[in-house]
Amino acid sequence: MASNPTTETLDESNPGRRVPAQVTFRLVELWDRRGVVSEGAWEITGPLIIGRYADVKINDPSASREHARVQPSRKPGLALVVDLGSHNGTWVNGVRVDRALVGVGDVVRIGRTLYAIDEVGAEAGRLAKDMGARAGAMLDLLSPLEKFAKSDTRVLLTGLPGVGKQVLAEALHRASEVEGPFVSVNCARLDRDTTDSEMFGHLKGAFTNAFRDRAGLIAQADGGTLFLDEIGELPLESQARLLSVLQDGVVRPLGADRGAPVEFRLICATNAVLEAAVAQGAFRADLYHRIAEWPVNLPPLSARTADIPAILAKLGHPRLERFTTREALVLASWPTNVRGLVYAARRLAMADASPEPQRILFPGGMRNRPSAYVPPYSLPESAEELELLMATFEGNIAAAARHVDRSREIVYRMLTRFNLGDRH
């Protein structure tokens, strides 16, 4: 089922966090209590009770019969989690809560079972299954790519460092079912003086130290896929040569009078804003339009909590028996994204044997994801704070007043003051 169209706003406390203005949420079970990757997911279209005897039934003796409720909130882009007087408490992003407003990527713990708040996305296709993608943002991103995976449409992948641009490029190559190779080139690591030789090849004697003919990386990708990472670092002179190859379908090695036909799928990636580089004259506009036939911006891992268990399974960890390890992995903010998760996966065996797995998984220190909104016990000072308070208490003025230890009349006056009276 495809997600609703959304208008994203910026969460200034966490720029990587997506805050859709309109979204259908779902509750995604990450692992079961034994540490096996789960496939459970439930749409949050109304109140959803979680517990051992509830709408979302969990086989977890540390959970109460009716443990917690999750439902859409009155605040667009957020859902509401309410503890139902459970024995062991309800936890959101590592903090015990009675009530909290949550968004995409937030983690809810019921007993020893972990859930992610996610958005409803498209049906998982071959690309999603290949990459271990469950998060709605990734499913929506990958769905249109499925339709032309076997075409020669040129794709430009953007996003923060480490979000998995090469992983997606490799998945697209496999989905294309071409017989040729996947050739990966990091343009930032090419020696500026030898970039053209590396990319386009050369003949013996074309320049000093050219002692033999050499096929370039483009020729090596013939019949397959050429992945140019950090394409924005390619020198302008080399950009002109690449443009010629894309226009004519011919690659001419240095020192050659004529070129040879070449056919390949081109996928490029960058952390930079190429449009800005074009405006500054650092990147050719004509090349940009050639390589960006289908631009794709990958979201950060902090917005893709639902993907973490499946990615770890693909890295050789289909089961994580220790609960503290599982929780540490999904509570981390992952500033280095999928790349950081890969490094952590290499230390999982040691972490499971350690009394403090966080120290093994995150030797440089663990940065937790931001807390969900839990209403403070003080009067709101802005319309936004008042809206959040009222959303947390489902518009119940008496309950909101009790929480901040004020009379209902004071809350009514505040609603009038901030022009919110007609909403409650």
GROMACS .gro file of C-alpha atoms in nm:
model
  424
    1MET     CA    1   0.000   0.000   0.000
    2ALA     CA    2   0.151   0.336  -0.097
    3SER     CA    3   0.192   0.604   0.165
    4ASN     CA    4  -0.002   0.929   0.164
    5PRO     CA    5   0.157   1.228  -0.011
    6THR     CA    6   0.356   1.420   0.247
    7THR     CA    7   0.499   1.765   0.292
    8GLU     CA    8   0.814   1.738   0.500
    9THR     CA    9   0.910   1.998   0.759
   10LEU     CA   10   1.244   2.041   0.928
   11ASP     CA   11   1.299   1.918   1.283
   12GLU     CA   12   1.561   2.171   1.396
   13SER     CA   13   1.669   1.954   1.691
   14ASN     CA   14   1.760   1.672   1.452
   15PRO     CA   15   1.803   1.779   1.086
   16GLY     CA   16   1.816   1.415   0.973
   17ARG     CA   17   1.474   1.337   1.112
   18ARG     CA   18   1.183   1.341   0.870
   19VAL     CA   19   0.867   1.502   1.006
   20PRO     CA   20   0.587   1.439   0.754
   21ALA     CA   21   0.296   1.678   0.783
   22GLN     CA   22   0.053   1.404   0.679
   23VAL     CA   23   0.131   1.036   0.712
   24THR     CA   24  -0.027   0.701   0.789
   25PHE     CA   25   0.180   0.541   1.063
   26ARG     CA   26   0.251   0.177   1.125
   27LEU     CA   27   0.401  -0.012   1.416
   28VAL     CA   28   0.690  -0.236   1.307
   29GLU     CA   29   0.812  -0.518   1.530
   30LEU     CA   30   1.194  -0.526   1.499
   31TRP     CA   31   1.287  -0.854   1.672
   32ASP     CA   32   1.081  -1.096   1.874
   33ARG     CA   33   1.178  -1.159   2.236
   34ARG     CA   34   1.419  -1.435   2.127
   35GLY     CA   35   1.610  -1.194   1.907
   36VAL     CA   36   1.487  -1.328   1.572
   37VAL     CA   37   1.415  -1.068   1.304
   38SER     CA   38   1.040  -1.013   1.293
   39GLU     CA   39   0.815  -0.939   0.997
   40GLY     CA   40   0.523  -0.807   1.203
   41ALA     CA   41   0.374  -0.467   1.114
   42TRP     CA   42   0.040  -0.303   1.194
   43GLU     CA   43  -0.113   0.011   1.047
   44ILE     CA   44  -0.203   0.274   1.306
   45THR     CA   45  -0.535   0.399   1.171
   46GLY     CA   46  -0.700   0.413   1.514
   47PRO     CA   47  -0.626   0.308   1.873
   48LEU     CA   48  -0.406  -0.003   1.872
   49ILE     CA   49  -0.359  -0.194   2.198
   50ILE     CA   50  -0.030  -0.382   2.249
   51GLY     CA   51   0.001  -0.665   2.500
   52ARG     CA   52  -0.020  -1.037   2.563
   53TYR     CA   53  -0.399  -1.029   2.508
   54ALA     CA   54  -0.453  -0.732   2.279
   55ASP     CA   55  -0.481  -0.612   1.918
   56VAL     CA   56  -0.106  -0.657   1.878
   57LYS     CA   57  -0.041  -0.983   2.062
   58ILE     CA   58   0.314  -1.047   2.181
   59ASN     CA   59   0.449  -1.366   2.333
   60ASP     CA   60   0.648  -1.185   2.600
   61PRO     CA   61   0.601  -1.269   2.970
   62SER     CA   62   0.743  -0.930   3.072
   63ALA     CA   63   0.457  -0.753   2.890
   64SER     CA   64   0.120  -0.689   3.053
   65ARG     CA   65  -0.208  -0.825   2.916
   66GLU     CA   66  -0.295  -0.478   2.783
   67HIS     CA   67   0.034  -0.295   2.808
   68ALA     CA   68   0.017   0.021   2.594
   69ARG     CA   69  -0.187   0.200   2.330
   70VAL     CA   70  -0.060   0.367   2.014
   71GLN     CA   71  -0.282   0.581   1.793
   72PRO     CA   72  -0.279   0.877   1.554
   73SER     CA   73  -0.249   1.206   1.742
   74ARG     CA   74  -0.412   1.545   1.694
   75LYS     CA   75  -0.071   1.681   1.596
   76PRO     CA   76   0.006   1.617   1.224
   77GLY     CA   77   0.314   1.404   1.167
   78LEU     CA   78   0.311   1.250   1.514
   79ALA     CA   79   0.149   0.948   1.679
   80LEU     CA   80   0.059   0.906   2.046
   81VAL     CA   81   0.186   0.630   2.277
   82VAL     CA   82   0.007   0.580   2.611
   83ASP     CA   83   0.106   0.337   2.887
   84LEU     CA   84  -0.198   0.149   3.020
   85GLY     CA   85  -0.073   0.099   3.375
   86SER     CA   86   0.167  -0.178   3.275
   87HIS     CA   87   0.383  -0.359   3.530
   88ASN     CA   88   0.719  -0.299   3.361
   89GLY     CA   89   0.642   0.032   3.195
   90THR     CA   90   0.642   0.161   2.839
   91TRP     CA   91   0.967   0.304   2.705
   92VAL     CA   92   1.020   0.539   2.411
   93ASN     CA   93   1.375   0.600   2.285
   94GLY     CA   94   1.510   0.457   2.610
   95VAL     CA   95   1.296   0.674   2.842
   96ARG     CA   96   1.005   0.543   3.050
   97VAL     CA   97   0.688   0.734   2.965
   98ASP     CA   98   0.324   0.756   3.062
   99ARG     CA   99   0.243   0.943   2.741
  100ALA     CA  100   0.461   1.052   2.452
  101LEU     CA  101   0.427   1.188   2.100
  102VAL     CA  102   0.637   0.989   1.857
  103GLY     CA  103   0.743   1.018   1.495
  104VAL     CA  104   0.904   0.811   1.222
  105GLY     CA  105   1.212   0.627   1.352
  106ASP     CA  106   1.124   0.640   1.722
  107VAL     CA  107   1.163   0.318   1.922
  108VAL     CA  108   0.898   0.178   2.158
  109ARG     CA  109   0.985  -0.096   2.408
  110ILE     CA  110   0.707  -0.318   2.542
  111GLY     CA  111   0.848  -0.571   2.789
  112ARG     CA  112   1.151  -0.706   2.602
  113THR     CA  113   1.002  -0.651   2.257
  114LEU     CA  114   1.113  -0.357   2.042
  115TYR     CA  115   0.902  -0.169   1.788
  116ALA     CA  116   0.975   0.116   1.549
  117ILE     CA  117   0.729   0.388   1.456
  118ASP     CA  118   0.729   0.400   1.078
  119GLU     CA  119   0.516   0.522   0.790
  120VAL     CA  120   0.320   0.301   0.555
  121GLY     CA  121   0.516   0.250   0.235
  122ALA     CA  122   0.490   0.074  -0.098
  123GLU     CA  123   0.496  -0.303  -0.130
  124ALA     CA  124   0.844  -0.452  -0.095
  125GLY     CA  125   0.983  -0.559  -0.432
  126ARG     CA  126   1.305  -0.727  -0.539
  127LEU     CA  127   1.524  -0.425  -0.467
  128ALA     CA  128   1.380  -0.381  -0.118
  129LYS     CA  129   1.427  -0.748  -0.031
  130ASP     CA  130   1.779  -0.746  -0.175
  131MET     CA  131   1.874  -0.447   0.041
  132GLY     CA  132   1.686  -0.551   0.356
  133ALA     CA  133   1.460  -0.246   0.332
  134ARG     CA  134   1.145  -0.235   0.548
  135ALA     CA  135   1.119   0.135   0.631
  136GLY     CA  136   0.838   0.311   0.449
  137ALA     CA  137   1.069   0.586   0.324
  138MET     CA  138   1.293   0.330   0.155
  139LEU     CA  139   1.002   0.127   0.015
  140ASP     CA  140   0.856   0.439  -0.147
  141LEU     CA  141   1.198   0.533  -0.283
  142LEU     CA  142   1.269   0.188  -0.428
  143SER     CA  143   0.925   0.118  -0.575
  144PRO     CA  144   0.963   0.334  -0.890
  145LEU     CA  145   1.319   0.209  -0.937
  146GLU     CA  146   1.179  -0.145  -0.966
  147LYS     CA  147   0.994  -0.043  -1.281
  148PHE     CA  148   1.304   0.044  -1.480
  149ALA     CA  149   1.570  -0.164  -1.305
  150LYS     CA  150   1.639  -0.341  -1.636
  151SER     CA  151   1.656  -0.020  -1.839
  152ASP     CA  152   1.959   0.199  -1.906
  153THR     CA  153   1.809   0.498  -1.722
  154ARG     CA  154   2.090   0.688  -1.551
  155VAL     CA  155   2.044   0.726  -1.177
  156LEU     CA  156   2.198   0.991  -0.952
  157LEU     CA  157   2.213   0.888  -0.585
  158THR     CA  158   2.245   1.158  -0.321
  159GLY     CA  159   2.241   1.160   0.059
  160LEU     CA  160   2.463   1.187   0.362
  161PRO     CA  161   2.790   0.990   0.375
  162GLY     CA  162   2.738   0.624   0.456
  163VAL     CA  163   2.364   0.600   0.378
  164GLY     CA  164   2.420   0.308   0.142
  165LYS     CA  165   2.450   0.462  -0.203
  166GLN     CA  166   2.686   0.191  -0.328
  167VAL     CA  167   2.465  -0.078  -0.173
  168LEU     CA  168   2.172   0.052  -0.379
  169ALA     CA  169   2.388   0.080  -0.691
  170GLU     CA  170   2.493  -0.285  -0.654
  171ALA     CA  171   2.130  -0.390  -0.600
  172LEU     CA  172   2.028  -0.206  -0.918
  173HIS     CA  173   2.305  -0.384  -1.106
  174ARG     CA  174   2.184  -0.725  -0.986
  175ALA     CA  175   1.824  -0.637  -1.072
  176SER     CA  176   1.927  -0.538  -1.425
  177GLU     CA  177   2.035  -0.899  -1.490
  178VAL     CA  178   2.308  -0.783  -1.730
  179GLU     CA  179   2.601  -1.016  -1.786
  180GLY     CA  180   2.872  -0.750  -1.763
  181PRO     CA  181   3.056  -0.650  -1.445
  182PHE     CA  182   2.982  -0.391  -1.178
  183VAL     CA  183   3.273  -0.145  -1.188
  184SER     CA  184   3.295   0.092  -0.892
  185VAL     CA  185   3.504   0.410  -0.910
  186ASN     CA  186   3.552   0.663  -0.630
  187CYS     CA  187   3.629   0.982  -0.821
  188ALA     CA  188   3.764   1.151  -0.508
  189ARG     CA  189   4.042   0.890  -0.485
  190LEU     CA  190   4.162   0.921  -0.843
  191ASP     CA  191   4.498   1.092  -0.890
  192ARG     CA  192   4.416   1.419  -1.064
  193ASP     CA  193   4.713   1.379  -1.301
  194THR     CA  194   4.608   1.031  -1.412
  195THR     CA  195   4.227   1.055  -1.395
  196ASP     CA  196   4.180   1.046  -1.773
  197SER     CA  197   4.415   0.750  -1.809
  198GLU     CA  198   4.231   0.561  -1.533
  199MET     CA  199   3.887   0.641  -1.668
  200PHE     CA  200   3.932   0.626  -2.044
  201GLY     CA  201   4.245   0.413  -2.084
  202HIS     CA  202   4.559   0.484  -2.289
  203LEU     CA  203   4.780   0.341  -2.560
  204LYS     CA  204   5.145   0.254  -2.516
  205GLY     CA  205   5.353   0.570  -2.555
  206ALA     CA  206   5.059   0.810  -2.505
  207PHE     CA  207   5.256   0.983  -2.229
  208THR     CA  208   5.565   0.931  -2.015
  209ASN     CA  209   5.553   0.597  -1.832
  210ALA     CA  210   5.279   0.463  -2.061
  211PHE     CA  211   5.475   0.144  -2.127
  212ARG     CA  212   5.177  -0.063  -2.241
  213ASP     CA  213   4.818  -0.033  -2.358
  214ARG     CA  214   4.567  -0.008  -2.078
  215ALA     CA  215   4.189  -0.041  -2.088
  216GLY     CA  216   4.016   0.227  -1.884
  217LEU     CA  217   3.750   0.173  -1.621
  218ILE     CA  218   3.475   0.273  -1.863
  219ALA     CA  219   3.580   0.005  -2.112
  220GLN     CA  220   3.596  -0.248  -1.828
  221ALA     CA  221   3.229  -0.175  -1.751
  222ASP     CA  222   3.119  -0.260  -2.107
  223GLY     CA  223   2.803  -0.471  -2.091
  224GLY     CA  224   2.758  -0.397  -1.722
  225THR     CA  225   2.726  -0.108  -1.478
  226LEU     CA  226   2.965   0.179  -1.410
  227PHE     CA  227   2.924   0.331  -1.064
  228LEU     CA  228   3.090   0.671  -1.023
  229ASP     CA  229   3.095   0.763  -0.655
  230GLU     CA  230   3.174   1.124  -0.557
  231ILE     CA  231   3.105   1.231  -0.916
  232GLY     CA  232   3.132   1.594  -0.808
  233GLU     CA  233   3.508   1.546  -0.759
  234LEU     CA  234   3.567   1.464  -1.126
  235PRO     CA  235   3.784   1.738  -1.287
  236LEU     CA  236   3.616   1.957  -1.549
  237GLU     CA  237   3.842   1.823  -1.826
  238SER     CA  238   3.740   1.467  -1.741
  239GLN     CA  239   3.375   1.573  -1.722
  240ALA     CA  240   3.397   1.684  -2.087
  241ARG     CA  241   3.540   1.346  -2.188
  242LEU     CA  242   3.270   1.159  -1.994
  243LEU     CA  243   2.999   1.370  -2.158
  244SER     CA  244   3.138   1.275  -2.499
  245VAL     CA  245   3.122   0.905  -2.409
  246LEU     CA  246   2.760   0.937  -2.295
  247GLN     CA  247   2.660   1.128  -2.609
  248ASP     CA  248   2.839   0.910  -2.865
  249GLY     CA  249   2.860   0.570  -2.696
  250VAL     CA  250   3.228   0.559  -2.785
  251VAL     CA  251   3.532   0.568  -2.554
  252ARG     CA  252   3.864   0.687  -2.697
  253PRO     CA  253   4.179   0.601  -2.497
  254LEU     CA  254   4.453   0.862  -2.461
  255GLY     CA  255   4.681   0.851  -2.764
  256ALA     CA  256   4.422   0.682  -2.988
  257ASP     CA  257   4.295   0.829  -3.316
  258ARG     CA  258   3.959   0.659  -3.287
  259GLY     CA  259   3.749   0.509  -3.015
  260ALA     CA  260   3.562   0.185  -2.957
  261PRO     CA  261   3.189   0.145  -2.896
  262VAL     CA  262   3.092   0.091  -2.533
  263GLU     CA  263   2.757   0.023  -2.366
  264PHE     CA  264   2.696   0.039  -1.994
  265ARG     CA  265   2.447   0.148  -1.728
  266LEU     CA  266   2.570   0.459  -1.547
  267ILE     CA  267   2.491   0.518  -1.180
  268CYS     CA  268   2.646   0.818  -1.006
  269ALA     CA  269   2.654   0.921  -0.642
  270THR     CA  270   2.751   1.230  -0.448
  271ASN     CA  271   2.735   1.386  -0.102
  272ALA     CA  272   2.753   1.730  -0.260
  273VAL     CA  273   2.477   1.950  -0.398
  274LEU     CA  274   2.557   1.929  -0.769
  275GLU     CA  275   2.309   2.202  -0.859
  276ALA     CA  276   2.521   2.443  -0.651
  277ALA     CA  277   2.838   2.315  -0.818
  278VAL     CA  278   2.678   2.380  -1.158
  279ALA     CA  279   2.589   2.736  -1.053
  280GLN     CA  280   2.949   2.791  -0.939
  281GLY     CA  281   3.094   2.654  -1.263
  282ALA     CA  282   3.255   2.357  -1.088
  283PHE     CA  283   3.033   2.100  -1.262
  284ARG     CA  284   2.906   2.098  -1.619
  285ALA     CA  285   2.534   2.164  -1.653
  286ASP     CA  286   2.506   1.945  -1.963
  287LEU     CA  287   2.671   1.653  -1.785
  288TYR     CA  288   2.450   1.699  -1.480
  289HIS     CA  289   2.136   1.664  -1.691
  290ARG     CA  290   2.281   1.353  -1.858
  291ILE     CA  291   2.358   1.172  -1.531
  292ALA     CA  292   2.050   1.280  -1.331
  293GLU     CA  293   1.774   1.122  -1.541
  294TRP     CA  294   1.636   0.976  -1.216
  295PRO     CA  295   1.762   1.149  -0.898
  296VAL     CA  296   1.727   0.954  -0.573
  297ASN     CA  297   1.794   1.098  -0.227
  298LEU     CA  298   1.855   0.827   0.035
  299PRO     CA  299   1.730   0.905   0.389
  300PRO     CA  300   1.964   0.870   0.688
  301LEU     CA  301   1.958   0.551   0.896
  302SER     CA  302   1.810   0.744   1.191
  303ALA     CA  303   1.487   0.770   0.988
  304ARG     CA  304   1.503   0.402   0.888
  305THR     CA  305   1.501   0.222   1.223
  306ALA     CA  306   1.282  -0.050   1.071
  307ASP     CA  307   1.569  -0.140   0.835
  308ILE     CA  308   1.829  -0.212   1.105
  309PRO     CA  309   1.741  -0.577   1.190
  310ALA     CA  310   1.722  -0.685   0.824
  311ILE     CA  311   2.050  -0.509   0.739
  312LEU     CA  312   2.219  -0.688   1.029
  313ALA     CA  313   2.071  -1.019   0.911
  314LYS     CA  314   2.225  -0.961   0.568
  315LEU     CA  315   2.556  -0.892   0.742
  316GLY     CA  316   2.542  -1.239   0.900
  317HIS     CA  317   2.344  -1.171   1.219
  318PRO     CA  318   1.989  -1.307   1.168
  319ARG     CA  319   1.947  -1.347   1.544
  320LEU     CA  320   2.063  -1.129   1.834
  321GLU     CA  321   1.992  -1.312   2.157
  322ARG     CA  322   2.090  -1.036   2.398
  323PHE     CA  323   1.821  -0.774   2.453
  324THR     CA  324   2.059  -0.500   2.569
  325THR     CA  325   2.254  -0.537   2.244
  326ARG     CA  326   1.938  -0.513   2.033
  327GLU     CA  327   1.819  -0.206   2.217
  328ALA     CA  328   2.158  -0.032   2.193
  329LEU     CA  329   2.160  -0.084   1.816
  330VAL     CA  330   1.822   0.078   1.757
  331LEU     CA  331   1.862   0.358   2.012
  332ALA     CA  332   2.184   0.482   1.850
  333SER     CA  333   2.151   0.793   1.634
  334TRP     CA  334   2.394   0.651   1.372
  335PRO     CA  335   2.564   0.974   1.254
  336THR     CA  336   2.772   0.761   1.014
  337ASN     CA  337   2.458   0.581   0.891
  338VAL     CA  338   2.478   0.232   0.736
  339ARG     CA  339   2.857   0.248   0.728
  340GLY     CA  340   2.861   0.279   1.106
  341LEU     CA  341   2.619  -0.013   1.138
  342VAL     CA  342   2.851  -0.228   0.926
  343TYR     CA  343   3.143  -0.149   1.157
  344ALA     CA  344   2.932  -0.223   1.464
  345ALA     CA  345   2.823  -0.557   1.315
  346ARG     CA  346   3.186  -0.668   1.307
  347ARG     CA  347   3.197  -0.630   1.686
  348LEU     CA  348   2.865  -0.797   1.767
  349ALA     CA  349   3.016  -1.128   1.883
  350MET     CA  350   3.239  -0.945   2.131
  351ALA     CA  351   2.951  -0.723   2.242
  352ASP     CA  352   2.730  -1.021   2.324
  353ALA     CA  353   3.004  -1.155   2.554
  354SER     CA  354   3.055  -0.821   2.730
  355PRO     CA  355   2.866  -0.694   3.038
  356GLU     CA  356   2.855  -0.352   2.868
  357PRO     CA  357   2.780  -0.413   2.499
  358GLN     CA  358   2.750  -0.040   2.424
  359ARG     CA  359   3.121   0.010   2.494
  360ILE     CA  360   3.213  -0.261   2.244
  361LEU     CA  361   2.966  -0.153   1.975
  362PHE     CA  362   3.046   0.217   2.008
  363PRO     CA  363   3.410   0.252   2.121
  364GLY     CA  364   3.398   0.625   2.050
  365GLY     CA  365   3.087   0.671   2.262
  366MET     CA  366   2.721   0.617   2.179
  367ARG     CA  367   2.500   0.903   2.066
  368ASN     CA  368   2.137   0.825   2.144
  369ARG     CA  369   1.855   0.936   1.917
  370PRO     CA  370   1.665   1.243   2.042
  371SER     CA  371   1.395   1.184   2.300
  372ALA     CA  372   1.031   1.174   2.197
  373TYR     CA  373   0.801   1.452   2.318
  374VAL     CA  374   0.697   1.394   2.679
  375PRO     CA  375   0.487   1.678   2.823
  376PRO     CA  376   0.671   1.879   3.091
  377TYR     CA  377   0.501   1.959   3.420
  378SER     CA  378   0.509   2.333   3.352
  379LEU     CA  379   0.280   2.570   3.166
  380PRO     CA  380   0.346   2.589   2.791
  381GLU     CA  381   0.516   2.910   2.680
  382SER     CA  382   0.423   2.901   2.311
  383ALA     CA  383   0.142   2.793   2.082
  384GLU     CA  384   0.356   2.502   1.963
  385GLU     CA  385   0.415   2.378   2.318
  386LEU     CA  386   0.045   2.412   2.399
  387GLU     CA  387  -0.052   2.219   2.085
  388LEU     CA  388   0.187   1.939   2.182
  389LEU     CA  389   0.048   1.927   2.535
  390MET     CA  390  -0.310   1.908   2.410
  391ALA     CA  391  -0.220   1.643   2.151
  392THR     CA  392  -0.054   1.433   2.422
  393PHE     CA  393  -0.376   1.438   2.626
  394GLU     CA  394  -0.599   1.386   2.322
  395GLY     CA  395  -0.761   1.728   2.359
  396ASN     CA  396  -0.875   1.657   2.716
  397ILE     CA  397  -0.846   1.998   2.885
  398ALA     CA  398  -0.906   1.861   3.235
  399ALA     CA  399  -0.628   1.602   3.198
  400ALA     CA  400  -0.388   1.858   3.054
  401ALA     CA  401  -0.467   2.098   3.339
  402ARG     CA  402  -0.406   1.827   3.602
  403HIS     CA  403  -0.072   1.745   3.440
  404VAL     CA  404   0.058   2.103   3.467
  405ASP     CA  405  -0.112   2.148   3.807
  406ARG     CA  406  -0.332   2.434   3.693
  407SER     CA  407  -0.707   2.491   3.668
  408ARG     CA  408  -0.905   2.422   3.353
  409GLU     CA  409  -0.982   2.795   3.334
  410ILE     CA  410  -0.611   2.876   3.298
  411VAL     CA  411  -0.575   2.625   3.015
  412TYR     CA  412  -0.887   2.768   2.845
  413ARG     CA  413  -0.737   3.118   2.868
  414MET     CA  414  -0.410   2.995   2.717
  415LEU     CA  415  -0.596   2.833   2.429
  416THR     CA  416  -0.774   3.163   2.365
  417ARG     CA  417  -0.449   3.358   2.396
  418PHE     CA  418  -0.281   3.145   2.130
  419ASN     CA  419  -0.593   3.134   1.908
  420LEU     CA  420  -0.631   2.760   1.958
  421GLY     CA  421  -0.968   2.763   2.130
  422ASP     CA  422  -1.163   2.648   1.824
  423ARG     CA  423  -0.954   2.329   1.801
  424HIS     CA  424  -1.027   2.197   2.151
   0.00000   0.00000   0.00000
